GROMACS .gro file of C-alpha atoms in nm:
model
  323
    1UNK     CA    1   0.324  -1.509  -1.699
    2UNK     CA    2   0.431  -1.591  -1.352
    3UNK     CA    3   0.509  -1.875  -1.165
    4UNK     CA    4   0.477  -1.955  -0.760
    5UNK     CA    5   0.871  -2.058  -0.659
    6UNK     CA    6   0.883  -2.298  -0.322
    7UNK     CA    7   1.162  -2.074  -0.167
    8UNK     CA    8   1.406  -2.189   0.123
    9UNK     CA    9   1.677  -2.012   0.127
   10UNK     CA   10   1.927  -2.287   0.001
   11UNK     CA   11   2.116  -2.283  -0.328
   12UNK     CA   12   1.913  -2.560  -0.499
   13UNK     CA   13   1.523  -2.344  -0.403
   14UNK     CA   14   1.724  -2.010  -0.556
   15UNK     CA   15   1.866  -2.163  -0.854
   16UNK     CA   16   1.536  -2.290  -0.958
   17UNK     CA   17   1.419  -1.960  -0.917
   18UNK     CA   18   1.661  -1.746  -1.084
   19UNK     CA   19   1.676  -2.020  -1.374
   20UNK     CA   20   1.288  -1.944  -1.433
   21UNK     CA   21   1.345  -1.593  -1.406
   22UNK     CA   22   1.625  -1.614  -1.620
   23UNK     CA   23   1.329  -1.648  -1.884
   24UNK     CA   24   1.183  -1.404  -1.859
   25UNK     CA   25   0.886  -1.585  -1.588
   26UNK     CA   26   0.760  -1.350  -1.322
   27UNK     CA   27   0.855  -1.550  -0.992
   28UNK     CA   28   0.697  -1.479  -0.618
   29UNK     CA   29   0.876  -1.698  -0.336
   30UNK     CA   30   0.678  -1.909  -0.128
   31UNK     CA   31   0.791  -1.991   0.245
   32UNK     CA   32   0.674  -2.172   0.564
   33UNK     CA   33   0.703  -2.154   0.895
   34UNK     CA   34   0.692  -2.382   1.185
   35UNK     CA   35   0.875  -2.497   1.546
   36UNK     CA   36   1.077  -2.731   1.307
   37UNK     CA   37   1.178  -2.480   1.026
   38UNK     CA   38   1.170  -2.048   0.976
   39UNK     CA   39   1.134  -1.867   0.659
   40UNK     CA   40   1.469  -1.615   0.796
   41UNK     CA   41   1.655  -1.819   0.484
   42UNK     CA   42   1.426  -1.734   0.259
   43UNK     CA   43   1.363  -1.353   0.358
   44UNK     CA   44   1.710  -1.324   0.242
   45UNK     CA   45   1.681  -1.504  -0.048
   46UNK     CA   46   1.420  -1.314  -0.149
   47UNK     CA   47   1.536  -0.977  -0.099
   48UNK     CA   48   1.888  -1.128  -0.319
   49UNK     CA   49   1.679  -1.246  -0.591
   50UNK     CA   50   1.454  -0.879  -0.575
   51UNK     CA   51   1.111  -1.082  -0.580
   52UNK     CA   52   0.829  -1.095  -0.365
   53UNK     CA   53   0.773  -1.347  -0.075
   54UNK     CA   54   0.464  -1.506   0.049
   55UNK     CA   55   0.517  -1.628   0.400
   56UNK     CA   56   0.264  -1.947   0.541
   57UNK     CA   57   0.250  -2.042   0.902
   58UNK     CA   58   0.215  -2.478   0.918
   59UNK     CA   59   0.235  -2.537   1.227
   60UNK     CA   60  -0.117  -2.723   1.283
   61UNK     CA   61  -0.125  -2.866   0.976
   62UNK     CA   62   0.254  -2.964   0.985
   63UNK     CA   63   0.192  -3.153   1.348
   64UNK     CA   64  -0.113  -3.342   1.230
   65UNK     CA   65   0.130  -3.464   0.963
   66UNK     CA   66   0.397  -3.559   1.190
   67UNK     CA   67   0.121  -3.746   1.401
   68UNK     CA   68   0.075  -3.969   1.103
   69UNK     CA   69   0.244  -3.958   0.774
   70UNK     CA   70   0.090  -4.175   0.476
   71UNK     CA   71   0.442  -4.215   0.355
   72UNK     CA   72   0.612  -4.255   0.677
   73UNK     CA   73   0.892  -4.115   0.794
   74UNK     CA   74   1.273  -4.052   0.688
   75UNK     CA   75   1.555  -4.146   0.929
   76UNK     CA   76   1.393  -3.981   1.202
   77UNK     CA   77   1.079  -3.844   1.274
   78UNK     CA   78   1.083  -3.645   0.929
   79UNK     CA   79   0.790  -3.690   0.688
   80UNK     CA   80   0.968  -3.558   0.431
   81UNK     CA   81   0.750  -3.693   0.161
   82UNK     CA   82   0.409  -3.620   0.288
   83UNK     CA   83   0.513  -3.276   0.433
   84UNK     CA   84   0.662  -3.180   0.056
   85UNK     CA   85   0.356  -3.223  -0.058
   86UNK     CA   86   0.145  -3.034   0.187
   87UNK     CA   87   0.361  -2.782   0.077
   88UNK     CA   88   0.335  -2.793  -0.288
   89UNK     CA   89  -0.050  -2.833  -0.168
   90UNK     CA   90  -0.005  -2.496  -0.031
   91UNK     CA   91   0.174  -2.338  -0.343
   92UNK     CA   92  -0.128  -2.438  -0.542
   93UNK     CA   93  -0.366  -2.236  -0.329
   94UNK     CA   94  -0.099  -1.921  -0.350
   95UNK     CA   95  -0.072  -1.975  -0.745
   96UNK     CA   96  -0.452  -1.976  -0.763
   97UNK     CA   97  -0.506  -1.683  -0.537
   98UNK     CA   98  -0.211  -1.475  -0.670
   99UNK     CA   99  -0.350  -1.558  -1.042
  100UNK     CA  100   0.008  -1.747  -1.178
  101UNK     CA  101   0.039  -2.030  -1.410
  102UNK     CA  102   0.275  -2.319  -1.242
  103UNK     CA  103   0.455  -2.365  -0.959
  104UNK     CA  104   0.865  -2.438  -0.925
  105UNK     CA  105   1.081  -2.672  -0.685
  106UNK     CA  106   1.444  -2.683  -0.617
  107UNK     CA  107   1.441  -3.062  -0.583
  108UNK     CA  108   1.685  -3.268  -0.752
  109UNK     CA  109   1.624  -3.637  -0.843
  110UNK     CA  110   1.835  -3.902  -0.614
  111UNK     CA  111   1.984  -3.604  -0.367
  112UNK     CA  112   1.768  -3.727  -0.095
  113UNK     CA  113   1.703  -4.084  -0.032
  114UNK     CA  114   1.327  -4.092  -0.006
  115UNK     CA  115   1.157  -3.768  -0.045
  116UNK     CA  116   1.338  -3.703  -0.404
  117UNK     CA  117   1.345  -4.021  -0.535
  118UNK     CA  118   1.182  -4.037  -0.858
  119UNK     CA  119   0.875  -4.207  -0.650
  120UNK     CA  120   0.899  -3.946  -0.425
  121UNK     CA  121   0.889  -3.668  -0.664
  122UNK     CA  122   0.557  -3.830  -0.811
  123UNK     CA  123   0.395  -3.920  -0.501
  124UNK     CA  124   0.436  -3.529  -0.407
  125UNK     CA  125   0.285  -3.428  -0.726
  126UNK     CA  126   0.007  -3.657  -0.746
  127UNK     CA  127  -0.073  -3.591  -0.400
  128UNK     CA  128  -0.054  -3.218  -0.431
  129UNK     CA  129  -0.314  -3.203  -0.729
  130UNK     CA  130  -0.083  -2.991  -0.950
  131UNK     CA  131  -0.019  -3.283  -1.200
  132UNK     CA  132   0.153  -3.121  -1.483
  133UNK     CA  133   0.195  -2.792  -1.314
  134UNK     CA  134   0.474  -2.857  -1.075
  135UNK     CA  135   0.818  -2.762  -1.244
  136UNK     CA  136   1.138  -2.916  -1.088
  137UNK     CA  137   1.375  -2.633  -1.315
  138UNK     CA  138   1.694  -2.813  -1.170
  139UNK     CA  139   1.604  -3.208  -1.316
  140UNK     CA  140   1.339  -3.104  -1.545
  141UNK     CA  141   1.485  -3.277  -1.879
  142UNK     CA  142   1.548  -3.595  -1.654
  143UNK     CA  143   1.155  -3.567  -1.594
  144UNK     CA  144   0.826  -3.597  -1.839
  145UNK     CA  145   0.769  -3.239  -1.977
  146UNK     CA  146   0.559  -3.030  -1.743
  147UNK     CA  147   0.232  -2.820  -1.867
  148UNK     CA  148   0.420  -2.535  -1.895
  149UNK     CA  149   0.732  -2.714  -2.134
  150UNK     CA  150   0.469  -2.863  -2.338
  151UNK     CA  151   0.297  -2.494  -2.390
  152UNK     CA  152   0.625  -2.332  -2.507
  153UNK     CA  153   0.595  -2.116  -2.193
  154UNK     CA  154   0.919  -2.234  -2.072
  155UNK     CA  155   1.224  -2.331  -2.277
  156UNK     CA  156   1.266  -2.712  -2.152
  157UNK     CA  157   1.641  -2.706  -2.343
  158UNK     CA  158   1.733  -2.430  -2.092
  159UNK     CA  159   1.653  -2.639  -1.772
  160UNK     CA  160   1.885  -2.904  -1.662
  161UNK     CA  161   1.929  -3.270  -1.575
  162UNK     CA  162   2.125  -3.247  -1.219
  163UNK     CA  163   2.098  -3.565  -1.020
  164UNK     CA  164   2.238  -3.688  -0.701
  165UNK     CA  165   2.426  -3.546  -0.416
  166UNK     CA  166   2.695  -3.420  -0.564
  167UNK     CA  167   2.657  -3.019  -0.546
  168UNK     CA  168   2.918  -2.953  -0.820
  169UNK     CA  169   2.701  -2.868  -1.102
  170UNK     CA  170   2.483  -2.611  -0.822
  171UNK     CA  171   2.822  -2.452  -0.750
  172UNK     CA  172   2.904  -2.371  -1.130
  173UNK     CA  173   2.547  -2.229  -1.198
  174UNK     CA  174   2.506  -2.031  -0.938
  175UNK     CA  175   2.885  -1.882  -1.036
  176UNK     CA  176   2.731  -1.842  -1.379
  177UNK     CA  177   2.427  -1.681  -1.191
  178UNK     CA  178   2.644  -1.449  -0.975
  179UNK     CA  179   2.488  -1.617  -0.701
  180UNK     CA  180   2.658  -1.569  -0.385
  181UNK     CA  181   2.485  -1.588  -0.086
  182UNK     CA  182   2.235  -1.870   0.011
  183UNK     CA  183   2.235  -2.107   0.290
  184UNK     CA  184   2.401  -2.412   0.392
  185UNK     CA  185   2.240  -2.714   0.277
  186UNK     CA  186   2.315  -2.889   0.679
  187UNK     CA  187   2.043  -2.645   0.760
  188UNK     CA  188   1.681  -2.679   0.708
  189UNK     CA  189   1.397  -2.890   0.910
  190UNK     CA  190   1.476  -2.971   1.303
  191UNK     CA  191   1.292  -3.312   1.305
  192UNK     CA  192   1.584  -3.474   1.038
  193UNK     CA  193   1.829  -3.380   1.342
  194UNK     CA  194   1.883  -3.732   1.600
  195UNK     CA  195   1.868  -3.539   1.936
  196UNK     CA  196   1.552  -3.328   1.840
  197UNK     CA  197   1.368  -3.635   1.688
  198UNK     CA  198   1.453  -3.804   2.049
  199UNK     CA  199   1.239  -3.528   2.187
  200UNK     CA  200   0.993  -3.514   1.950
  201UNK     CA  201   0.952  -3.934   2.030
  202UNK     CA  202   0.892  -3.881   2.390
  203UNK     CA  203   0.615  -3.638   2.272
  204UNK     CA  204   0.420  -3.819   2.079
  205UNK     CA  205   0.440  -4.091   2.321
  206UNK     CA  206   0.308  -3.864   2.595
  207UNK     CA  207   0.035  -3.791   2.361
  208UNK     CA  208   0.120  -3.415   2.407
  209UNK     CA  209   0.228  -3.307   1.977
  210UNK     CA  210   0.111  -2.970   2.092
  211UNK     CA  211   0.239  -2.622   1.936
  212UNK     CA  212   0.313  -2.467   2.272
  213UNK     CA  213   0.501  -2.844   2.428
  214UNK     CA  214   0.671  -2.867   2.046
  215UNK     CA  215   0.836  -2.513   2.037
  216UNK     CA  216   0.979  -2.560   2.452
  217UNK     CA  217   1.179  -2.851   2.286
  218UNK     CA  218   1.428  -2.551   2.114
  219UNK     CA  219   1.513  -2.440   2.447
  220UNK     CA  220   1.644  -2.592   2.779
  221UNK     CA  221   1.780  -2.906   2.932
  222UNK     CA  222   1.389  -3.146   2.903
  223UNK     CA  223   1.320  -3.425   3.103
  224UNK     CA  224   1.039  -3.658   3.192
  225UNK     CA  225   0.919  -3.693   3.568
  226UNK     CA  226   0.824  -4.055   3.745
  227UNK     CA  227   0.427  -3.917   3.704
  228UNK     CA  228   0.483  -3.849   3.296
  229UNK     CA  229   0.500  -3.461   3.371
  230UNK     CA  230   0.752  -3.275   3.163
  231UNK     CA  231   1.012  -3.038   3.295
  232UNK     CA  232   1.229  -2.772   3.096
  233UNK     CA  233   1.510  -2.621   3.271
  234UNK     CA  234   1.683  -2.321   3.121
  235UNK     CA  235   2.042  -2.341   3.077
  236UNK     CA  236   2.114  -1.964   3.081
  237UNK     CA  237   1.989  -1.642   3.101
  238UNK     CA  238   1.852  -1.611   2.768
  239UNK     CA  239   1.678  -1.927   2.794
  240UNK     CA  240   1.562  -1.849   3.078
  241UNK     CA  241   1.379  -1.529   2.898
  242UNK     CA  242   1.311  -1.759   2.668
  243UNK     CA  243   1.074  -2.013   2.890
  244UNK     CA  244   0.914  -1.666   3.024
  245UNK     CA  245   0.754  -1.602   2.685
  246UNK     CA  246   0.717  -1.905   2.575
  247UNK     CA  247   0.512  -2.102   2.850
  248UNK     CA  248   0.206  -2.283   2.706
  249UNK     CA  249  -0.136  -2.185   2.901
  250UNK     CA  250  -0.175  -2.399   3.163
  251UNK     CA  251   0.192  -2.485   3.256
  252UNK     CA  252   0.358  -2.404   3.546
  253UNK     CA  253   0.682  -2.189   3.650
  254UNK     CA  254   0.912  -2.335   3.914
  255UNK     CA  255   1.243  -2.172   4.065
  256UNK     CA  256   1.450  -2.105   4.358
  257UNK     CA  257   1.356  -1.846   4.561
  258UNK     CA  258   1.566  -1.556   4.583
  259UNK     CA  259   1.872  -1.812   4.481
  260UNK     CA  260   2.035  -1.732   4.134
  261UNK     CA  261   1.979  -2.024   3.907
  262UNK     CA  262   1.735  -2.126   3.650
  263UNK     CA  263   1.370  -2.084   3.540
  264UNK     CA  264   1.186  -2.397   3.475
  265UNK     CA  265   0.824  -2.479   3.235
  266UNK     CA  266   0.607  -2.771   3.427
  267UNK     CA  267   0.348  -2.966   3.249
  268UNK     CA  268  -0.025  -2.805   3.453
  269UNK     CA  269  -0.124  -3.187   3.506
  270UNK     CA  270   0.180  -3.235   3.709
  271UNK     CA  271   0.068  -3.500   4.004
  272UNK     CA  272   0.203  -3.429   4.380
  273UNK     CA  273   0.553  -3.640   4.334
  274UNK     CA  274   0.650  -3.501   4.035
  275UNK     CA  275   0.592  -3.148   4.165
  276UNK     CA  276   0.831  -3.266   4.409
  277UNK     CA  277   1.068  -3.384   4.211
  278UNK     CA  278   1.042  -3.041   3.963
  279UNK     CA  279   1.178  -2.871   4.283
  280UNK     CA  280   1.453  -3.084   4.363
  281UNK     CA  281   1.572  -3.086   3.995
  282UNK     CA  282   1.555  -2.704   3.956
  283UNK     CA  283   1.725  -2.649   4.296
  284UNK     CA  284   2.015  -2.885   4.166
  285UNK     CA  285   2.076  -2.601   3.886
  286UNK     CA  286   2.030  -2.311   4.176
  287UNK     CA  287   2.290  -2.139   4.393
  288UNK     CA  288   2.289  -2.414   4.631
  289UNK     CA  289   2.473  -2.616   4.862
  290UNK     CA  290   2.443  -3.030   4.767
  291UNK     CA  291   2.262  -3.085   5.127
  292UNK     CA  292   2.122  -2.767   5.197
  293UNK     CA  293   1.715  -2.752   5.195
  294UNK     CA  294   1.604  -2.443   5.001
  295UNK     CA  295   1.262  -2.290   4.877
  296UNK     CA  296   1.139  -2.340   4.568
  297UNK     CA  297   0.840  -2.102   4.409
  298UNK     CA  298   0.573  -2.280   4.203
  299UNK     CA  299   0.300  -2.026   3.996
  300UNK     CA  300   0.066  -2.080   3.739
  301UNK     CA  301  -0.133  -1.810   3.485
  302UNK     CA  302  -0.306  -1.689   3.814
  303UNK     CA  303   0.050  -1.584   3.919
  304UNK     CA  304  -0.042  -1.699   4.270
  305UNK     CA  305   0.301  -1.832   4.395
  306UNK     CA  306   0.304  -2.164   4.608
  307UNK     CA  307   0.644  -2.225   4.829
  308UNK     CA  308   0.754  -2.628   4.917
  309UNK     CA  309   1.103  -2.680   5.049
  310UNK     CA  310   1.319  -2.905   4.791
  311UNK     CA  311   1.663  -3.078   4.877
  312UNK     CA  312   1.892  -3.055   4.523
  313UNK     CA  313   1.931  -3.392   4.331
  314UNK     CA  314   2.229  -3.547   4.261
  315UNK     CA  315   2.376  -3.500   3.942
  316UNK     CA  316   2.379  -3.847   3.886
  317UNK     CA  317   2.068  -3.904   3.971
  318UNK     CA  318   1.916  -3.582   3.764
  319UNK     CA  319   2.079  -3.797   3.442
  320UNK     CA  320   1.803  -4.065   3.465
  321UNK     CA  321   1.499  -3.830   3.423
  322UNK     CA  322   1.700  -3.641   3.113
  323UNK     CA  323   1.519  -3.700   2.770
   0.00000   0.00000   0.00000
């Protein structure tokens, strides 16, 4: 028998796990990846727990439900409910192809105020398609008996009845567990963070939810131009590296020639003025003097570099194009 385990990395995803395996249930982990979330957590996790990990990229299908999310979205720009159950979506197609029986969740009933909600919790299965085949280990005898309880493949009197946000009961089991290591539970999905969701607003009112424009938001000091071009400035050196490898096709490089200072992404559609203005922001961050004219490089994919002189900005006037 085995069973496909939704694996993050955080105590609640591990103890459903281990309490499954504790059973004598074959378990593989199941991850995602994204610009809003890694699967680093639940590498870890994995390797802890000695089971194998499957390892899904989301990032298309994670935007388009961003974009527009049937259930809406949490505090922020966080679908939680809708992207849960892609996810469990997902799971199904790995417990199908890997030939397993059911798959597992670390949720907990009332620790999050939407998403794990009992409504929540059945919107996500019902939307999924695994009706009856989605075991939440952790509130399981708080829930109707899954497939697998009702088929004496899994003990339902050794699962548990957490609820709410209280992490006490997690702490003691994964004591019992000799369960040590797992991650934080501040950590998790960018887009549930306030100055990330601002970013991710301007975005999607740009119309520009792209994979390439949503990973630059990670990095650098973003703002929007007079023309609706978007500029990211690195802030150091390893930003700066960063921006290098991480340009979208299309986009444009500006910085200061032969000045120390940083390397800046430009939207491609960038008009005349707010090429302009690119320059005189990036120069403001260059070794420069407040009045002093300097040259500033613009290049493309063609690497053809195009010179325009650029006066730095004012740092109070820099402040009203910041995101």
């Amino acid at each position: 028998m085995k069973a496909i385990a939704l694996l993050s990395g955080g105590l609640d995803s591990v103890l459903a796990a281990k309490a499954i395996m504790e059973q004598g249930i074959e378990v593989v982990g199941l991850s995602f990846e994204s610009p809003f979330f890694s699967a680093d957590g639940a590498r870890t996790a994995a390797g802890d727990l000695g089971i194998e990990l499957v390892v899904v990229d989301l990032s298309d299908e994670i935007l388009k439900t961003v974009r527009d999310p049937k259930h809406g979205y949490g505090k922020h720009v966080n679908p939680c409910i809708d992207c849960h159950a892609l996810m469990v979506r997902k799971a199904g197609d790995v417990m199908r192809e890997q030939e397993a029986s059911f798959v597992i969740t670390g949720e907990v009933v009332g620790q999050r105020p939407k998403s794990q909600m009992r409504f929540g919790l059945a919107a996500v299965e019902r939307e999924s398609g695994l009706e009856g085949y989605l075991l939440r280990p952790l509130s399981a005898r708080l829930l109707d008996p899954t497939v697998p309880e009702k088929e004496g493949w899994i003990d339902r009197q050794k699962l548990f009845a957490f609820h709410g946000r209280t992490r006490k009961p997690q702490m003691e089991l994964a004591e019992e567990f000799g369960i040590t290591r797992y991650e934080s539970p501040a950590g998790g999905c960018l887009l549930t963070d306030e100055n990330y969701a601002r970013l991710m607003r301007d975005l999607m009112e740009h119309g520009a939810l792209t994979v390439g424009a949503v990973s630059l938001l990670a990095v650098g000091r973003q703002f929007r131009l007079p023309g609706g071009a978007k500029l990211v400035v690195g802030r150091n050196h390893a930003e700066n590296e960063s921006l290098f490898e991480m340009k979208p096709s299309g986009d444009l490089f500006v910085k200061a020639y032969e000045r120390k200072g940083p390397v800046a992404v430009l939207d491609g559609e960038a008009v005349e003025e707010d090429l302009d203005m690119a320059a005189r922001i990036v120069s403001r961050y260059a070794d420069t003097e407040p009045e002093e004219t300097v040259v500033v490089e613009i290049w493309g994919d063609d690497g053809e570099r195009k010179q325009r002189p650029a006066k730095p900005m004012r740092p109070r006037d820099v402040k009203e194009y910041a995101i």
